[in-house]
CSV table of C-alpha atoms in Angstrom, one decimal:
chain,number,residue,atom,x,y,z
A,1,UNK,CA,104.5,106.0,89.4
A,2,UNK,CA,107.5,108.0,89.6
A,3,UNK,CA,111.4,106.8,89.9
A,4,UNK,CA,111.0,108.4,93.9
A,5,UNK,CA,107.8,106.1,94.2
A,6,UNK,CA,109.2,102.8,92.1
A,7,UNK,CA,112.3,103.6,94.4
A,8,UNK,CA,110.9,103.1,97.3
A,9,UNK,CA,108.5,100.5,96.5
A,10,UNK,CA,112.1,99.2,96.4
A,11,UNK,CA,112.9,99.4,99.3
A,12,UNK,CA,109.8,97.7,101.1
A,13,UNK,CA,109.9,95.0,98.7
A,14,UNK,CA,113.1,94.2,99.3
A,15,UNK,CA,113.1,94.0,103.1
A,16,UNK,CA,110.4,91.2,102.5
A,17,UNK,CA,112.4,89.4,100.0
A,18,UNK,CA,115.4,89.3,102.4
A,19,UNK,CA,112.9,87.5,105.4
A,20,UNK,CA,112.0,85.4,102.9
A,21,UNK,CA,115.5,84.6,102.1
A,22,UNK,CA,116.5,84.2,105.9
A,23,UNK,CA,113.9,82.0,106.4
A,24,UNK,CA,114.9,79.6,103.1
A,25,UNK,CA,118.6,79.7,104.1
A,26,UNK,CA,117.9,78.7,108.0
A,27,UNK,CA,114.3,78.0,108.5
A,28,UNK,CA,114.4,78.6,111.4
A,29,UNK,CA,111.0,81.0,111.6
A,30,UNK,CA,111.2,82.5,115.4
A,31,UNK,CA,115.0,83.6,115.2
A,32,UNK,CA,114.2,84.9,111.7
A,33,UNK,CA,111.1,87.0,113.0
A,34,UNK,CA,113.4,88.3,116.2
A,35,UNK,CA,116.3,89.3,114.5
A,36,UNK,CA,114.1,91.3,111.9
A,37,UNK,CA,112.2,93.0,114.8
A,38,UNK,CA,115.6,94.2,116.6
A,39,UNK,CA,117.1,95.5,113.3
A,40,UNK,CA,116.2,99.3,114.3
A,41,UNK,CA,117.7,100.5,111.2
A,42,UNK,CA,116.1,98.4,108.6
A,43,UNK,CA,112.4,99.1,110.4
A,44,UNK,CA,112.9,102.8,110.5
A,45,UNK,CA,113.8,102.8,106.7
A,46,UNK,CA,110.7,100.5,106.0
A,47,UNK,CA,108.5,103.0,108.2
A,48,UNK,CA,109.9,105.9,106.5
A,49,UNK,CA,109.9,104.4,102.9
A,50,UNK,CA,106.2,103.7,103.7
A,51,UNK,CA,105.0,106.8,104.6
A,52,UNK,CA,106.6,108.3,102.1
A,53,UNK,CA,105.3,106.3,99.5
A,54,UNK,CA,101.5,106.3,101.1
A,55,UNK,CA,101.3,110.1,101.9
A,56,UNK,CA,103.1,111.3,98.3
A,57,UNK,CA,101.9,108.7,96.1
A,58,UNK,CA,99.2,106.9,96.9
A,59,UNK,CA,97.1,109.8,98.1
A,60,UNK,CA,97.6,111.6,94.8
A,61,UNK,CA,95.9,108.3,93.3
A,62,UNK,CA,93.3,108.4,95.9
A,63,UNK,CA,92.7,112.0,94.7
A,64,UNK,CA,92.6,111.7,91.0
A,65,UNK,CA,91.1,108.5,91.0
A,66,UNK,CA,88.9,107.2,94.2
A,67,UNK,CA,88.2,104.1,92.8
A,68,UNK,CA,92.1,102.9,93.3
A,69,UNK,CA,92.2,103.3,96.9
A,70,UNK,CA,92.0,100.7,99.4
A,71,UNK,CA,91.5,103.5,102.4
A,72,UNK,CA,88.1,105.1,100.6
A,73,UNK,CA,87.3,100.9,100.0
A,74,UNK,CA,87.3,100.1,103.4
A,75,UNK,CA,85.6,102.9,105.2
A,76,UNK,CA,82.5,102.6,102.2
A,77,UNK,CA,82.6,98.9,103.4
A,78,UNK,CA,82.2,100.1,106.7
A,79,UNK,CA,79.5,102.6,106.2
A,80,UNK,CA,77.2,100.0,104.5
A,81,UNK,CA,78.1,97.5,107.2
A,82,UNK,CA,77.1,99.5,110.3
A,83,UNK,CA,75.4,102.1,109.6
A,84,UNK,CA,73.5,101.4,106.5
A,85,UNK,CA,71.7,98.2,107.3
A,86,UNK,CA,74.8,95.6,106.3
A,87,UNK,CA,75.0,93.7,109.1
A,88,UNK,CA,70.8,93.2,110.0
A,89,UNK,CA,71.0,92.2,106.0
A,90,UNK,CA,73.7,89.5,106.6
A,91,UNK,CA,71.8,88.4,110.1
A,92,UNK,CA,68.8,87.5,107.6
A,93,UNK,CA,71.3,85.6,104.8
A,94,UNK,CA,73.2,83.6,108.0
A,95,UNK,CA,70.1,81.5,108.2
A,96,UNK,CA,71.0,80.8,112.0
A,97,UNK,CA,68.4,80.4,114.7
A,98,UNK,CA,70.8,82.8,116.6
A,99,UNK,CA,69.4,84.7,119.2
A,100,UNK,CA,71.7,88.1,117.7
A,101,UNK,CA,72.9,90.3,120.4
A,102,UNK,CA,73.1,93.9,119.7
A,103,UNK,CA,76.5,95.4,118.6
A,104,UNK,CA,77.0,98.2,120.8
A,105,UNK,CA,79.0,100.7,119.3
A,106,UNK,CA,80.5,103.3,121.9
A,107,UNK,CA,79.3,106.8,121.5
A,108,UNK,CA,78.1,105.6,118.0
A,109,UNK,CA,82.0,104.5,117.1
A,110,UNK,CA,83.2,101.6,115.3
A,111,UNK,CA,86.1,100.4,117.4
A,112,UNK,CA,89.0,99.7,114.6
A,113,UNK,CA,92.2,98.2,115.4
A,114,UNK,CA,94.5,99.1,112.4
A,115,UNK,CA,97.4,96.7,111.9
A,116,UNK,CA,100.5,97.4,110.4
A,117,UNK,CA,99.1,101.1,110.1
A,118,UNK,CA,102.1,103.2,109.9
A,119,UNK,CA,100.7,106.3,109.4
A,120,UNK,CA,96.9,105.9,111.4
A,121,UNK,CA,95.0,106.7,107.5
A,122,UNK,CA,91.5,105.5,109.0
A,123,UNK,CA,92.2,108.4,112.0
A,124,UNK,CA,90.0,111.2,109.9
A,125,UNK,CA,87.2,109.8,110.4
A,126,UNK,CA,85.1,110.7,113.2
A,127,UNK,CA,82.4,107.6,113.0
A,128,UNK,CA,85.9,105.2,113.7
A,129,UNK,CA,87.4,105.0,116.9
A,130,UNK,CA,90.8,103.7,116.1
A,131,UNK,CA,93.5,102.3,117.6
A,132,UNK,CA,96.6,101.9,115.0
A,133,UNK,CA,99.6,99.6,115.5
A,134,UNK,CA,102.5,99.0,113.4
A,135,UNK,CA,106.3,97.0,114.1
A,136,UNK,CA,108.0,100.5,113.6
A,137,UNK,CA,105.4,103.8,113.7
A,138,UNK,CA,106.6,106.4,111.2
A,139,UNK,CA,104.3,108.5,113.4
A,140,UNK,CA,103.0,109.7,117.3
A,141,UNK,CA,99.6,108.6,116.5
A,142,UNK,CA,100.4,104.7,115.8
A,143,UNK,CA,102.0,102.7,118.7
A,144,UNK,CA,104.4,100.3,118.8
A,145,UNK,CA,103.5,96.6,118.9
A,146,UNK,CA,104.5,93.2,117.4
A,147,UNK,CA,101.1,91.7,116.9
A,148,UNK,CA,102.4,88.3,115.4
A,149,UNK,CA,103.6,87.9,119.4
A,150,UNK,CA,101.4,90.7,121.5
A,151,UNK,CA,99.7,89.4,124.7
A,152,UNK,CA,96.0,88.8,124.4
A,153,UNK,CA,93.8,89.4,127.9
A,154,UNK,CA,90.8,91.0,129.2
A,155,UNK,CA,92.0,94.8,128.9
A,156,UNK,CA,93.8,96.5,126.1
A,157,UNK,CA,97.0,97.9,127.7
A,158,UNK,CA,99.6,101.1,126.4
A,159,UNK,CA,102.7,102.2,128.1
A,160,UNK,CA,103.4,105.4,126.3
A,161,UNK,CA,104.0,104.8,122.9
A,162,UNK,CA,103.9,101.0,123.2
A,163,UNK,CA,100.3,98.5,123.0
A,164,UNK,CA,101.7,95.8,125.9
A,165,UNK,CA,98.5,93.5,125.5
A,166,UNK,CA,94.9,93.8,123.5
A,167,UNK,CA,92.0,92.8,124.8
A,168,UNK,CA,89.5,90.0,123.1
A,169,UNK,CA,86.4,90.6,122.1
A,170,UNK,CA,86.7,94.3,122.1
A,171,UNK,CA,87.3,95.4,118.1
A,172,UNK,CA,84.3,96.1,116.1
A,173,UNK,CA,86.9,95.8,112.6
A,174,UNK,CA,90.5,94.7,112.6
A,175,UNK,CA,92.1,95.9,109.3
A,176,UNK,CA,94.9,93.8,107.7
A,177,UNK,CA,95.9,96.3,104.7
A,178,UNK,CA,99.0,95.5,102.9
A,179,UNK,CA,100.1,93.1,106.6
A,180,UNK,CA,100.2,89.5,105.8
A,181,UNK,CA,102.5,89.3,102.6
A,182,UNK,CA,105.0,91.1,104.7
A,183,UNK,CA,105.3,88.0,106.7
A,184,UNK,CA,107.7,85.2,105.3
A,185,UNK,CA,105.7,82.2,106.1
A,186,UNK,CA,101.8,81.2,106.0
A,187,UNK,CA,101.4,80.0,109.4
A,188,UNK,CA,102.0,83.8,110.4
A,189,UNK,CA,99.3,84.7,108.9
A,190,UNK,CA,97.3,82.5,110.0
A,191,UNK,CA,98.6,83.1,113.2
A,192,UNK,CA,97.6,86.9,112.3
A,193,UNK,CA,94.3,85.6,111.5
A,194,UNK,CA,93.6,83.4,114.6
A,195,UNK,CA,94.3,86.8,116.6
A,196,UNK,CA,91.7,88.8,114.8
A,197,UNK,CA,89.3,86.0,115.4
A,198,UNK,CA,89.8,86.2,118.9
A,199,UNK,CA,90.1,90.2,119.2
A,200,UNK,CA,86.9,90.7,117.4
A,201,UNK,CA,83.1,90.9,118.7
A,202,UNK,CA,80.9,88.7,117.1
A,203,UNK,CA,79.8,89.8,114.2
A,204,UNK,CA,82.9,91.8,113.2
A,205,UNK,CA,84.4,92.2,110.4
A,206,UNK,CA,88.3,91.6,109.5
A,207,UNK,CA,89.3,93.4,106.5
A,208,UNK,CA,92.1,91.8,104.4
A,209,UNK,CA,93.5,94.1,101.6
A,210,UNK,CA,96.1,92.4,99.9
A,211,UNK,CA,98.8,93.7,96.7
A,212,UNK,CA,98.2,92.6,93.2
A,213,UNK,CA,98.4,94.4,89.6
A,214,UNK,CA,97.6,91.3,87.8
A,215,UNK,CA,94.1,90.9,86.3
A,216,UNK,CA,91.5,90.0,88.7
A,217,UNK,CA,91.6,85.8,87.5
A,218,UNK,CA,95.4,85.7,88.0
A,219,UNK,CA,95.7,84.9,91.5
A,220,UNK,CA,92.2,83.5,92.6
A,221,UNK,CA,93.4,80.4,93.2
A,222,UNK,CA,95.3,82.6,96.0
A,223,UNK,CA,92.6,84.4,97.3
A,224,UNK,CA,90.3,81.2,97.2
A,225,UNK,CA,92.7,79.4,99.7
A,226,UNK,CA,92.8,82.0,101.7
A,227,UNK,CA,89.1,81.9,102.2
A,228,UNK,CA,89.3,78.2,102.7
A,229,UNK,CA,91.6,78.6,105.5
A,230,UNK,CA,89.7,81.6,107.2
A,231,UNK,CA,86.1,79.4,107.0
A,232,UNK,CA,87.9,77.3,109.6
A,233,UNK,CA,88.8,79.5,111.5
A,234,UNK,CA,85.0,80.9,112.1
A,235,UNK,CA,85.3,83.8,109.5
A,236,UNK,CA,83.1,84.2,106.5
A,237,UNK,CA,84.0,86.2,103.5
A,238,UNK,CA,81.0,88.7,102.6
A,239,UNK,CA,82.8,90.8,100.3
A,240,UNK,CA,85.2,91.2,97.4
A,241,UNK,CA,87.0,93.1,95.2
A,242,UNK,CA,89.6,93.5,92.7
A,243,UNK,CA,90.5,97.2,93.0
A,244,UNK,CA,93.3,98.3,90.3
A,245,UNK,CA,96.2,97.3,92.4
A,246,UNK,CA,95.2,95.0,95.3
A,247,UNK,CA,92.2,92.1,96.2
A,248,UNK,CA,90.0,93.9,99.1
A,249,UNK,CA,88.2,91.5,101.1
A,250,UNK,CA,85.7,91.5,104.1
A,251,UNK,CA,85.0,88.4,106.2
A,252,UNK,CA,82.5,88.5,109.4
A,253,UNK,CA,83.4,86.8,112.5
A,254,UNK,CA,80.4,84.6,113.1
A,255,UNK,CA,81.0,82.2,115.1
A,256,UNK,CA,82.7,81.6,118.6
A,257,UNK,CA,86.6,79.8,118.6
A,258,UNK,CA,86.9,76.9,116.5
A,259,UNK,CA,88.9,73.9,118.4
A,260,UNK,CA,91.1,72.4,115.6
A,261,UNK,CA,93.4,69.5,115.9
A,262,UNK,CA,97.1,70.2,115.6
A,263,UNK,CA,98.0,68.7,112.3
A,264,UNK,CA,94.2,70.4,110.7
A,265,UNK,CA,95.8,73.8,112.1
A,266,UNK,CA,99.1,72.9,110.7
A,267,UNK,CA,96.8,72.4,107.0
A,268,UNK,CA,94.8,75.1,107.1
A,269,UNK,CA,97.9,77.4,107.9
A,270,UNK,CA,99.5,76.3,104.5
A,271,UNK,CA,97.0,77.7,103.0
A,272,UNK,CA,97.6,81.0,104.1
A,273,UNK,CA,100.6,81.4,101.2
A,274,UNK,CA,101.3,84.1,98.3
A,275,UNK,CA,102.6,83.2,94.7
A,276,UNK,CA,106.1,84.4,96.4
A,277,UNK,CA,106.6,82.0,98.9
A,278,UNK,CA,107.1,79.6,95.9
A,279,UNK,CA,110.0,81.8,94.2
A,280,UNK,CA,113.4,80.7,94.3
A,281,UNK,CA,114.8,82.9,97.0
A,282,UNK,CA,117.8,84.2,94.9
A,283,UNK,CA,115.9,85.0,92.2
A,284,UNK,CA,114.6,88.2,92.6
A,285,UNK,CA,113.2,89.2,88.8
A,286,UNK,CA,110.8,86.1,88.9
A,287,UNK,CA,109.0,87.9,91.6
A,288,UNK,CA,107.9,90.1,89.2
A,289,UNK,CA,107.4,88.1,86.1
A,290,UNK,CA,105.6,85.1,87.3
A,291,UNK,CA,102.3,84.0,88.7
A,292,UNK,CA,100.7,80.6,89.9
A,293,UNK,CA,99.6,78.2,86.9
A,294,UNK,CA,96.3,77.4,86.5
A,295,UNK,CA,94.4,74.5,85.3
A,296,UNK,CA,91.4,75.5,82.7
A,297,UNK,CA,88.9,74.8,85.4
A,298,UNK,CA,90.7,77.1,88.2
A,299,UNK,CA,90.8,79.9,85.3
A,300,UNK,CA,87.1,79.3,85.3
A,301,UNK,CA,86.5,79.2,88.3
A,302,UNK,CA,88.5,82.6,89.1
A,303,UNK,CA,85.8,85.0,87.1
A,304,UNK,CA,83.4,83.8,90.1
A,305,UNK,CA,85.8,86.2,92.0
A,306,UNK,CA,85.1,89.6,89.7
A,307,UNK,CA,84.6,92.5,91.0
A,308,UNK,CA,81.0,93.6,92.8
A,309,UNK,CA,80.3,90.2,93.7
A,310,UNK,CA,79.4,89.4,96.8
A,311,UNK,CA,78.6,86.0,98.4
């Protein structure tokens, strides 16, 4: 990557190192959350940096080298899923005496709700009818909305430029690309999680993409919590794959809202952390340099989680 591009990698990286900061040195979660959502400045800077880096850099690795890219991942994901025979093959696997409804699509559309979008990547394709989110938009065709907090209801409402409430089981995909590790703590995103469960028709799919350069083994232990955590929630994980830079993962929603107790929700929610949640806050260089330790049967356990294979 460039110095422009490692520059503002920079700059995004550092705007989740300082919430993770905030939250260490008050932890105090909700007021940390608020006062990073009214600091105009610093989310116009993050969109901008974004866009930047996704439009200028990442697309010219999409272009030389398809296989990188998380965008031309997820829409062959959901090619195979709904209009290739994916989901009638994972009907047959589920073993359930489930009398399947039929997923409507409207006028032949997947309905995607992109979160964290920033600059609406998933909007060239006419097969995806797609509604894109993000804190701060960097452009007209995403709206504004704090999903961690938005209203959930019966109907999906937008005031101008502005989503003031999203309706459940209306969302063929949710996509969570490059979302949850911008959020300081685990429990919001399982909190992110429990939305998508509930936002989601049955039989949807919530696609998690997630950063990481280190060899596919490094963090599985990572990835394999994760999973954990999302079982309970009523998600299975039907897909994955360690693409150059980042895990890609697909889990189907197949099953109606779990009832957890408080301290199982408050469990399951730990498991929702990343290696930097761990780091000494004012250490920044360790971010880089280390990784989760692994006992010999975890590192075995990991090459389970190579690429192409799916459970």
């Amino acid at each position: 990557m460039s110095n422009d591009g490692k520059n503002l990698a920079d700059i995004v990286k550092n705007v989740h190192r300082r919430l993770r900061q905030e939250l260490h040195k008050t932890g105090d979660l909700e007021s940390v959350w608020i006062n990073h959502c009214r600091n105009v400045p610093c989310l116009k800077k993050y969109a901008s940096s974004m866009h930047k880096l996704a439009t200028e850099h990442w697309e010219q690795l999409r272009v030389s080298n398809p296989a990188t890219s998380r965008i031309n991942w997820t829409w062959s994901f959901l090619q195979y899923y709904f209009f290739s025979g994916g989901l009638q093959q994972h009907r047959q696997k589920s073993n359930s005496d489930t009398e399947w409804p039929k997923l409507i699509l409207n006028e032949s559309k997947v309905a995607v709700l992109d979160v964290g979008s920033c600059y609406n990547p998933f909007g060239e394709y006419e097969e995806l009818d797609v509604l894109s989110i993000d804190l701060c938009p960097a452009l007209e065709s995403v709206y504004q909305c704090d999903f961690l907090n938005i209203p959930l209801g019966k109907t999906t409402v937008i005031d101008g430029q502005s989503v003031l409430s999203l309706a459940t089981n209306q969302f063929h995909c949710i996509v969570f690309s490059f979302l949850l590790e911008y959020f300081p703590s685990p429990s919001q995103r399982w909190t992110c999680c429990e939305k998508a469960h509930l936002l989601l028709l049955r039989e949807g799919i919530l696609i998690i993409i997630t950063p990481d350069s280190k060899a596919a083994h490094s963090n599985s232990k990572v990835m394999r919590s994760w999973r954990e955590a999302l079982s309970a929630i009523g998600f299975k994980r039907i897909k994955y794959e360690k693409l150059q830079h980042a895990h890609c993962m697909a889990f189907r929603k197949n099953s109606v809202e779990s009832v957890l107790k408080a301290e199982d929700r408050e469990l399951l929610a730990s498991k929702m952390y990343i290696p930097q949640d761990f780091y000494n806050p004012s250490d920044s260089e360790n971010e880089e340099k280390d990784e989760i330790k692994f006992t010999e049967a975890e590192l075995a356990e990991g090459f389970t989680n190579l690429p192409l294979f799916d459970e």
